[in-house]
Coordinates of C-alpha atoms in Angstrom, one line a residue:
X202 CA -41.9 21.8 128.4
X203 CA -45.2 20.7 126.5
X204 CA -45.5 24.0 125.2
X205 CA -42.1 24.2 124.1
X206 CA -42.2 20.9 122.5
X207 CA -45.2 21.9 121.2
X208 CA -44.0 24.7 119.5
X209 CA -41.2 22.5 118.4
X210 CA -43.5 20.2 116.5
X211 CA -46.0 22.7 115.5
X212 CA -42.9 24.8 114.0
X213 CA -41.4 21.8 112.3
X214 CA -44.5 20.4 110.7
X215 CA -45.3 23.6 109.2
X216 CA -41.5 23.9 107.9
X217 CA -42.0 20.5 106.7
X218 CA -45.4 21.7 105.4
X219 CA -44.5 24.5 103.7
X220 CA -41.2 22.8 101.7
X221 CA -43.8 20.1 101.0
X222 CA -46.1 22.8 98.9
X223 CA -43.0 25.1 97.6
X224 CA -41.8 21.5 96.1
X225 CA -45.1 20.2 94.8
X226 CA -45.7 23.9 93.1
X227 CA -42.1 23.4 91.9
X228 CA -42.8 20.2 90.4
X229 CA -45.8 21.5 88.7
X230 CA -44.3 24.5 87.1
X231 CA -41.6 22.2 85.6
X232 CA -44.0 20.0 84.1
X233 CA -46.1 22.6 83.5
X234 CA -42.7 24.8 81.8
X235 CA -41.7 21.2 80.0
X236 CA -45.4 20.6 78.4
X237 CA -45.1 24.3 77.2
X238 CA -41.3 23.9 76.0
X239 CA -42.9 20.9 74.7
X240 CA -45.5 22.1 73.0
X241 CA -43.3 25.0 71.5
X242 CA -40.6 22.7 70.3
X243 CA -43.4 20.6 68.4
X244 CA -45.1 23.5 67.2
X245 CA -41.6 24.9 65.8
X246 CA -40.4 21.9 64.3
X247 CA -43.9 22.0 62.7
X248 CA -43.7 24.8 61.6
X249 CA -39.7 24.6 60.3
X250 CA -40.3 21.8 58.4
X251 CA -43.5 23.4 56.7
X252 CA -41.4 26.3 55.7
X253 CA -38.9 24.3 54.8
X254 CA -41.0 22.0 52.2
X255 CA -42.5 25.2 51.0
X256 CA -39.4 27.1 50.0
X257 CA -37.8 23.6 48.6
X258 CA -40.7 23.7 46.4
X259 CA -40.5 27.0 45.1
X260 CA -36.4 26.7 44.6
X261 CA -37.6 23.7 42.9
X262 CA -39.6 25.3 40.7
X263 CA -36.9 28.3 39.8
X264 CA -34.9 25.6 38.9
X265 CA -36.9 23.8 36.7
X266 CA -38.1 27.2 35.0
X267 CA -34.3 27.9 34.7
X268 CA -33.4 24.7 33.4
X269 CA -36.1 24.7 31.1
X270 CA -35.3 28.1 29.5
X271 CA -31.4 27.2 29.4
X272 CA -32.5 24.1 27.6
X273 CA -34.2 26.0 25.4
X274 CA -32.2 28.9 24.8
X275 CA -29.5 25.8 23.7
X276 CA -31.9 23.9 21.5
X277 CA -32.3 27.3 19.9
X278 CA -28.8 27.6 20.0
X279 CA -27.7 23.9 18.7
X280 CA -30.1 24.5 15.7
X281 CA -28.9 27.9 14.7
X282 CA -25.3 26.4 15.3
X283 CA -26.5 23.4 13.3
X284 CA -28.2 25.2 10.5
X285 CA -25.0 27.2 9.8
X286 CA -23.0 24.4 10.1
X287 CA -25.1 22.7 7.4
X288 CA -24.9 25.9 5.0
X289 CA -21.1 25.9 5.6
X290 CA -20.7 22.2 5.2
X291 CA -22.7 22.2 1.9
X292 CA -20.4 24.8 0.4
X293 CA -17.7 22.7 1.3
X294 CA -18.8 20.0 -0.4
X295 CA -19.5 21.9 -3.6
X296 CA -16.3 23.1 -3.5
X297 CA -14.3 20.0 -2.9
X298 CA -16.8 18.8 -5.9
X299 CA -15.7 20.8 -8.0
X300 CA -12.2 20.6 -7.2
X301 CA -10.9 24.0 -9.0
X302 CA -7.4 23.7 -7.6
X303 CA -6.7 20.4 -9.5
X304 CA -7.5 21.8 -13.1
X305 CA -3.7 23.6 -12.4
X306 CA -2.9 20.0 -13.6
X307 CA -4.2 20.8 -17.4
X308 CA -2.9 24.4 -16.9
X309 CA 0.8 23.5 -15.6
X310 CA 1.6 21.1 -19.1
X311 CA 0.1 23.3 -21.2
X312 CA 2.6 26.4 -20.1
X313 CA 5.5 24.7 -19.5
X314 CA 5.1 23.1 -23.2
X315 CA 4.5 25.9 -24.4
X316 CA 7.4 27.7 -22.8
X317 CA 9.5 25.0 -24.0
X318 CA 8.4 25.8 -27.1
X319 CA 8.9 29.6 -27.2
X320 CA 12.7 28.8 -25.9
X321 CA 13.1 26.6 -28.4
X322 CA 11.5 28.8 -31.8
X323 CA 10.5 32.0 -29.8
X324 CA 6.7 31.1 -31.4
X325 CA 4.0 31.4 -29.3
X326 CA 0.3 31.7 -30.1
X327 CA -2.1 32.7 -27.6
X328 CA -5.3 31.9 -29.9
X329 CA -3.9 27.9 -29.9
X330 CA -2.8 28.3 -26.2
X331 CA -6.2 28.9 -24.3
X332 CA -8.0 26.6 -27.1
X333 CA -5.3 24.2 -25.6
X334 CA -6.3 25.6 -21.9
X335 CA -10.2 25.0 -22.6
X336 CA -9.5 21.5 -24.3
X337 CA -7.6 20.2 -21.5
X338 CA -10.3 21.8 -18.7
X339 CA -12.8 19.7 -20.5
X340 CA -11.1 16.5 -20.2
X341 CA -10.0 16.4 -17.0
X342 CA -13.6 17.8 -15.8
X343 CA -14.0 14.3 -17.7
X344 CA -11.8 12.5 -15.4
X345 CA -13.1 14.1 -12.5
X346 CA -16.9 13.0 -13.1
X347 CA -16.2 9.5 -14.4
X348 CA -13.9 8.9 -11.4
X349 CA -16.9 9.7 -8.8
X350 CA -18.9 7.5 -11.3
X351 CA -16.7 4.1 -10.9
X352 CA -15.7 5.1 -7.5
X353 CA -19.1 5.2 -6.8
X354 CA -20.3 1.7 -8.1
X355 CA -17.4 0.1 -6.3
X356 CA -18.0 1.1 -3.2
X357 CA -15.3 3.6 -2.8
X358 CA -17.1 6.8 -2.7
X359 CA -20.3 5.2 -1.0
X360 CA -19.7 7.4 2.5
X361 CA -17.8 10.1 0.5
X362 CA -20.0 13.3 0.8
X363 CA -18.2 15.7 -1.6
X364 CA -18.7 13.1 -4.7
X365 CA -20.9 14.7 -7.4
X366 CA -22.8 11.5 -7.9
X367 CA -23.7 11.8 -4.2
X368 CA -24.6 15.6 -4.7
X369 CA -26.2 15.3 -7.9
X370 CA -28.5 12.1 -6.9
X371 CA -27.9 10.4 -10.5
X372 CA -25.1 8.2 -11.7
X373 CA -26.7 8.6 -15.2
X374 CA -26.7 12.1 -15.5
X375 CA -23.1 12.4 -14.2
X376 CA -21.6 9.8 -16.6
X377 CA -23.4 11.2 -19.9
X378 CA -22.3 14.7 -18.1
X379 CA -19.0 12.9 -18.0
X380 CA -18.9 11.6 -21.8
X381 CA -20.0 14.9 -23.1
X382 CA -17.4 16.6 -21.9
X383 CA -14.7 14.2 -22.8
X384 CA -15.7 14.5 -26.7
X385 CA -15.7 18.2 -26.7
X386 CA -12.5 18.4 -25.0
X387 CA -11.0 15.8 -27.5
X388 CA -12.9 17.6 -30.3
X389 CA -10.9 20.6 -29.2
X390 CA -7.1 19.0 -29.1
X391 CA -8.0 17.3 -32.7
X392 CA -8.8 20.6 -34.6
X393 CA -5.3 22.3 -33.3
X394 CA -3.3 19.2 -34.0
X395 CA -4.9 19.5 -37.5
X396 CA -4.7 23.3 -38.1
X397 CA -0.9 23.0 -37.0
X398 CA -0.2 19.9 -38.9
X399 CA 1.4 18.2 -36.1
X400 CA -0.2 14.5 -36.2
X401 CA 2.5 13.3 -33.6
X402 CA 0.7 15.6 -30.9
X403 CA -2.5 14.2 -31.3
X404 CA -1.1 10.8 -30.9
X405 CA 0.5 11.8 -28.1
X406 CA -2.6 13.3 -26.3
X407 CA -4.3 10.6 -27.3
X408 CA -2.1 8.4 -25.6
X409 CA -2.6 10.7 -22.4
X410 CA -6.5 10.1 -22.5
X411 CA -5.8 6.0 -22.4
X412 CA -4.0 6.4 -19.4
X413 CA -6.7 7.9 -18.1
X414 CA -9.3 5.7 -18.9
X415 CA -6.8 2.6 -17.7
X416 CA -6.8 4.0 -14.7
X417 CA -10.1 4.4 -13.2
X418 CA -13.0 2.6 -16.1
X419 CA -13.4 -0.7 -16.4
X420 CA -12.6 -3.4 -17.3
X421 CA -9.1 -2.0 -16.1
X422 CA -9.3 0.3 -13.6
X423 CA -5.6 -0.2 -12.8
X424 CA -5.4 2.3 -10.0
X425 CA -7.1 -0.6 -7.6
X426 CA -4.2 -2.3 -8.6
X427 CA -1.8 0.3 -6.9
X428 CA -0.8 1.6 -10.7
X429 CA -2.4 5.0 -10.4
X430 CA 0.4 7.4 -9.9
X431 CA 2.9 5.7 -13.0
X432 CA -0.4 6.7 -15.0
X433 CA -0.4 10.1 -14.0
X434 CA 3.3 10.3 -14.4
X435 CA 2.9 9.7 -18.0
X436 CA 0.0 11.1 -18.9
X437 CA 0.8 14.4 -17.4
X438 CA 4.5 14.3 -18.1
X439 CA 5.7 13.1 -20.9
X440 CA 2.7 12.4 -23.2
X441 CA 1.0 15.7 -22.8
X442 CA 3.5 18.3 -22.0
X443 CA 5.8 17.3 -25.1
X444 CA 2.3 17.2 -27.2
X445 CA 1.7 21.0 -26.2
X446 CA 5.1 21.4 -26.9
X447 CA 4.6 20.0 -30.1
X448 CA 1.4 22.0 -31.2
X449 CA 2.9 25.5 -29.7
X450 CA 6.0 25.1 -31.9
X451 CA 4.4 24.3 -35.2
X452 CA 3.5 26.6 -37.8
X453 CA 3.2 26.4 -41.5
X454 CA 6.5 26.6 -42.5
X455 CA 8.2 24.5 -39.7
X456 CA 5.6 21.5 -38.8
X457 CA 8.7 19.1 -37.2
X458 CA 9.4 19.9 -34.0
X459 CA 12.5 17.5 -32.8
X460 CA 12.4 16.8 -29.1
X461 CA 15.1 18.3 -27.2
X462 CA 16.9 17.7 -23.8
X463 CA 15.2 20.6 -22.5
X464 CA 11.1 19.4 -23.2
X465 CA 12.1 15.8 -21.7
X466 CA 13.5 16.9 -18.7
X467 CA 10.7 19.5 -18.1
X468 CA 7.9 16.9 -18.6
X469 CA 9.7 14.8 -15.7
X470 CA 9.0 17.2 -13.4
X471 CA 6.3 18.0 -14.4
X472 CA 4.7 14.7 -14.2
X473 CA 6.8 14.4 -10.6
X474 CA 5.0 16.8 -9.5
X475 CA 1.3 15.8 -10.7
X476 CA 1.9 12.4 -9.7
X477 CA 2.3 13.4 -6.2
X478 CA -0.8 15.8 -6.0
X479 CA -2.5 12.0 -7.3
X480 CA -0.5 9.8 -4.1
X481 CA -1.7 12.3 -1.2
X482 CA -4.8 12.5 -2.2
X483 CA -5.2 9.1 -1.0
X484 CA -4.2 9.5 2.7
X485 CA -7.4 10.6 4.1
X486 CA -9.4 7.0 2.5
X487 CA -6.8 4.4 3.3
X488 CA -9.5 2.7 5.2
X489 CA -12.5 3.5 2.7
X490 CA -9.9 1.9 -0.5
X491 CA -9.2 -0.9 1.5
X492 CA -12.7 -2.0 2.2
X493 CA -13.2 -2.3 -1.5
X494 CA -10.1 -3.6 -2.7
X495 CA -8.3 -0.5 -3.7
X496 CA -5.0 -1.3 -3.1
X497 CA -3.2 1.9 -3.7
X498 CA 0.3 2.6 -2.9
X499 CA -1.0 4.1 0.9
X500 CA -3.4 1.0 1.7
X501 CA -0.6 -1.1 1.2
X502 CA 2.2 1.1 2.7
X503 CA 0.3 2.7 5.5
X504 CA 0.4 6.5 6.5
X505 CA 3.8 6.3 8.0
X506 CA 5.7 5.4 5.4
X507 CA 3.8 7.1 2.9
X508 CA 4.8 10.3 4.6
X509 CA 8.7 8.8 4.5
X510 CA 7.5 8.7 0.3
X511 CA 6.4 12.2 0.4
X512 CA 9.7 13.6 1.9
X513 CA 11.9 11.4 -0.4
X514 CA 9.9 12.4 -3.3
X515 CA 10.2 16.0 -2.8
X516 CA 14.2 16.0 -2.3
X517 CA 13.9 13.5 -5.7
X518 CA 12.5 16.3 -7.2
X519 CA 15.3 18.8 -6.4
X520 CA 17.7 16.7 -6.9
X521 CA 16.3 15.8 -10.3
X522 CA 16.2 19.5 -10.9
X523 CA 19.7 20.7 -10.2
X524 CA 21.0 17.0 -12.4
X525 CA 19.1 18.6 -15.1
X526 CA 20.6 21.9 -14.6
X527 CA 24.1 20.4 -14.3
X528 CA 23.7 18.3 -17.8
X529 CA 22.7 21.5 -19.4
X530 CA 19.4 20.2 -20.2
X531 CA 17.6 23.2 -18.4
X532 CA 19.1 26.9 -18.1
X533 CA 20.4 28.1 -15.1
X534 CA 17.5 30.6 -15.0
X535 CA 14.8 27.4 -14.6
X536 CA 17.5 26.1 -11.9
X537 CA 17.1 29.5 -10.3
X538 CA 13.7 30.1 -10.5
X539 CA 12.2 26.5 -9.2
X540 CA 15.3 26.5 -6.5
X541 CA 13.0 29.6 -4.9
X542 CA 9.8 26.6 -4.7
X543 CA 12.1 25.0 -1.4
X544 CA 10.3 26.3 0.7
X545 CA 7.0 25.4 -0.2
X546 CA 8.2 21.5 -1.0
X547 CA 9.4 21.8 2.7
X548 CA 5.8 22.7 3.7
X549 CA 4.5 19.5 2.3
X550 CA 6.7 17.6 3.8
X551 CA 6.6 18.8 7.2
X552 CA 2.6 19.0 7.0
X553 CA 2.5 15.1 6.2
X554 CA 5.0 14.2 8.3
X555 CA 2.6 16.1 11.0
X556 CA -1.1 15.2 10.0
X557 CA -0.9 11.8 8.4
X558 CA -2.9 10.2 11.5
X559 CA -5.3 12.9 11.3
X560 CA -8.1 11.8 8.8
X561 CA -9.6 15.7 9.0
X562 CA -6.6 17.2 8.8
X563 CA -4.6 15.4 6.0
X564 CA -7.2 15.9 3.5
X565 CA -5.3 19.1 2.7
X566 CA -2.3 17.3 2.0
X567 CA -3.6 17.5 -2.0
X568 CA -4.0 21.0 -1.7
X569 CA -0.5 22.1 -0.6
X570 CA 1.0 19.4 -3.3
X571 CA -1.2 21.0 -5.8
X572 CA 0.3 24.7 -5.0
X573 CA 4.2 23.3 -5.6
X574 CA 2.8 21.8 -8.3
X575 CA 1.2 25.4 -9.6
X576 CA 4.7 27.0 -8.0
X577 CA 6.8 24.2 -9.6
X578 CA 5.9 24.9 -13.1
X579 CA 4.9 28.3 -12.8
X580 CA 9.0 29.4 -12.2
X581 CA 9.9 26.3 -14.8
X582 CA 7.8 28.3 -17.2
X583 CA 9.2 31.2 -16.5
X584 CA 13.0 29.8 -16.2
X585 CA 12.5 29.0 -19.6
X586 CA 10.8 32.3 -20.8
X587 CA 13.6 34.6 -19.4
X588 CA 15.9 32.2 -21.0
X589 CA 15.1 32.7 -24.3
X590 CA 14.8 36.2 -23.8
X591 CA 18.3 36.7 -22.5
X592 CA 19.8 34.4 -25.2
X593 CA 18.0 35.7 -27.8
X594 CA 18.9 32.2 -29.9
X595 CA 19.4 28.7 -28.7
X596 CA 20.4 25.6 -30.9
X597 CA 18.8 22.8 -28.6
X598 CA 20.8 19.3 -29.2
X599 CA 17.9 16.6 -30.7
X600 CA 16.9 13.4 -29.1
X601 CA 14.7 12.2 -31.2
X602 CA 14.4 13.6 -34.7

C-alpha cells in the first residue's frame, strides 16, 4: 500500500511537475513571441512612416516642379496672349480714331445732290464732284478732331481710349490739326461756289459748318444740351445736300437752280438717316455724358426707350419714303430702289433692341446705322439716276424760285 501510494504521489508530482514546466516554457515563448511581434510592429511602423515621409516629400517636390513649370508655361502664356491683345487693341483704337465709316456722311449728300441734280438738268461734272468729295472729307475730319478736343476738356472723353487727343498725347496739336483742316475744306467749297456762280450754295454750306460748330465748341456746345441730332438733321439734310445740288446744277448759262419737290424731300432723308448714325452713337457713353453733364437725348431717355426711338425712327423713315413717293415728289424708281434697304433698317432695329444693355456690344450700333445710311442713299441716288435716264426729260414743279 505504501508503495502504491507512493507511486501515486511520485506519479502525480511529476505530472504536476512537468505541466508546471510545459506552462512556464509556454509563458515564456509568448512573451518571448509578443516582445518579438513587438519589436517587429515598432520596427515596421518605423519603418512605414519613414517611407512614407520620404515619398510625401518627393510627390511634394514633383508637384511643386509641376506647378512651377505650369505657372510658367501660363505667365509665358498670359504675356504672349497679352502682348497680342495689346497689338490688336491698338489697331482698334486707330481705327475707331479714325472713324473711316462715318466720312459716308460727306459722301451720301454730296451724291444724292448731285443726283438730284442730274434728274433735274441731266448735268453732271465729275471734276466739281470729287473737289466737292475732298472739301467735304476735310471738314468733317474737322468735326471729328475738334469734337475729341472739347470732349476732351470736359471730361467726356477723359476714359475714352480711341480719342485722338488720347492717342496723339497733345490737345494742341489736334486742335491746330483740327483748324487747318477746316480752312482747306472751306477753301475748297468757296472756289466751286465761285467758279459755278452759285452764291446761294455757299451760304448754304456755310450755314452747315455753324451748325457744326453750335454743336460741339464753346461757348455753345448745344449737344450737352440734348440738341445734337436737330443739328445734324440740318446740317446734313437740308443745308448741304440742296447746296451740292445747287453747285452740281449750275453752269454758265443756267446759274439759278429753283428747288424742287424732289431735292427737299431727298435731303429729309437724307438727314433722317445721318441724324440717327449721330443718336446711337451715344448708347455705349450714357454713363460717361452723364457724369459731365451731357445731357443727350439717351442720358435723359435711357437705353430702353432709346431703342423704342431707334425702331420708330426707322419705320418714320419708310413711311416718309413711300409719302414722298405717293405725292410724286420722288420717282417710283427711288421708291423701288430704297424699299430694297428693309432689310438692313430691320437689322438696326433688331440689333438695338438686343444689345442696348451691353456697353461692348452696342458700340456697333453706329456702324450698322452708318451702312443704311450708305445703303439708304446709295439706292436714292440711284432711284434718281435711272429716273432721268428712263424719262429722258422731267419738268420738276418749283418751291422756291
Amino acid at each position: 500500500m505504501a508503495t502504491i501510494y507512493c507511486n501515486l504521489n511520485t506519479g502525480s508530482g511529476l505530472k504536476k511537475l512537468n505541466e508546471y514546466l510545459l506552462h512556464r516554457s509556454y509563458s515564456n515563448r509568448y512573451h518571448l513571441n509578443s516582445k518579438r511581434s513587438s519589436s517587429f510592429f515598432c520596427n515596421s511602423k518605423k519603418h512605414f512612416h519613414t517611407t512614407y515621409r520620404r515619398k510625401l516629400k518627393i510627390e511634394k517636390g514633383h508637384q511643386s516642379q509641376q506647378v512651377l513649370s505650369e505657372r510658367n508655361a501660363d505667365y509665358s502664356g498670359t504675356t504672349t496672349e497679352e502682348e497680342k491683345e495689346n497689338d490688336v487693341s491698338k489697331a482698334i483704337l486707330i481705327w475707331r480714331a479714325v472713324k473711316l465709316p462715318i466720312y459716308s456722311v460727306a459722301l451720301v449728300p454730296l451724291t444724292v445732290g448731285s443726283a438730284a441734280a442730274y434728274f433735274q438738268t441731266g448735268i453732271f461734272s465729275a471734276r466739281r464732284y470729287f473737289v466737292l468729295l475732298a472739301s467735304s472729307v476735310l471738314i468733317i475730319t474737322w468735326l471729328n478732331l475738334s469734337n475729341d478736343v472739347y470732349d476732351f476738356d470736359t471730361g467726356a472723353d477723359k476714359n475714352k481710349s480711341e480719342s485722338v487727343v488720347n492717342l496723339a498725347g497733345s490737345r494742341t496739336v489736334t486742335l491746330l490739326a483740327a483748324y487747318s483742316f477746316l480752312a482747306l475744306g472751306f477753301m475748297g467749297l468757296s472756289w466751286t461756289s465761285v467758279e459755278a456762280g452759285n452764291m446761294r450754295s455757299i451760304i448754304s454750306l456755310a450755314c452747315a459748318i455753324i451748325c457744326g460748330y453750335i454743336y460741339q465748341c464753346p461757348p455753345f456746345r448745344l449737344s450737352y444740351q440734348g440738341l445734337g441730332e436737330p443739328l445734324c438733321f440740318a446740317a446734313f439734310g437740308p443745308f448741304s445736300s440742296t447746296a451740292f445740288y445747287l453747285l452740281q446744277g449750275s453752269t454758265s448759262q443756267m446759274n439759278y437752280l429753283p428747288l424742287s419737290g424732289t431735292i427737299l424731300s431727298a435731303s429729309i432723308l437724307v438727314g433722317f438717316t445721318t441724324s440717327l448714325i449721330l443718336f446711337c452713337s451715344h448708347f455705349h457713353q450714357v454713363e460717361e455724358d452723364k457724369a459731365v453733364g451731357k445731357m443727350s437725348p439717351l442720358v435723359r431717355l435711357g437705353t430702353k426707350r432709346g431703342s423704342t426711338v431707334v425702331k420708330v425712327a426707322v419705320i418714320a423713315l419708310y413711311f416718309l419714303l413711300f409719302a414722298f413717293g405717293l405725292i410724286k415728289a420722288l420717282p417710283f424708281t427711288c421708291i423701288l430702289f430704297c424699299a430694297l434697304t428693309l432689310p438692313m433698317g430691320k437689322l438696326v432695329v433688331r440689333y438695338v433692341e438686343d444689345n442696348h444693355k451691353d456697353k461692348q456690344k452696342i458700340f456697333m450700333a453706329k456702324y450698322y446705322c452708318v451702312r443704311l445710311h450708305a445703303l439708304f442713299g446709295a439706292a436714292l441716288a440711284a432711284g434718281l439716276v435711272v429716273a432721268r435716264a428712263v424719262t429722258k426729260k422731267y419738268v420738276p414743279r418749283p418751291i422756291f424760285s
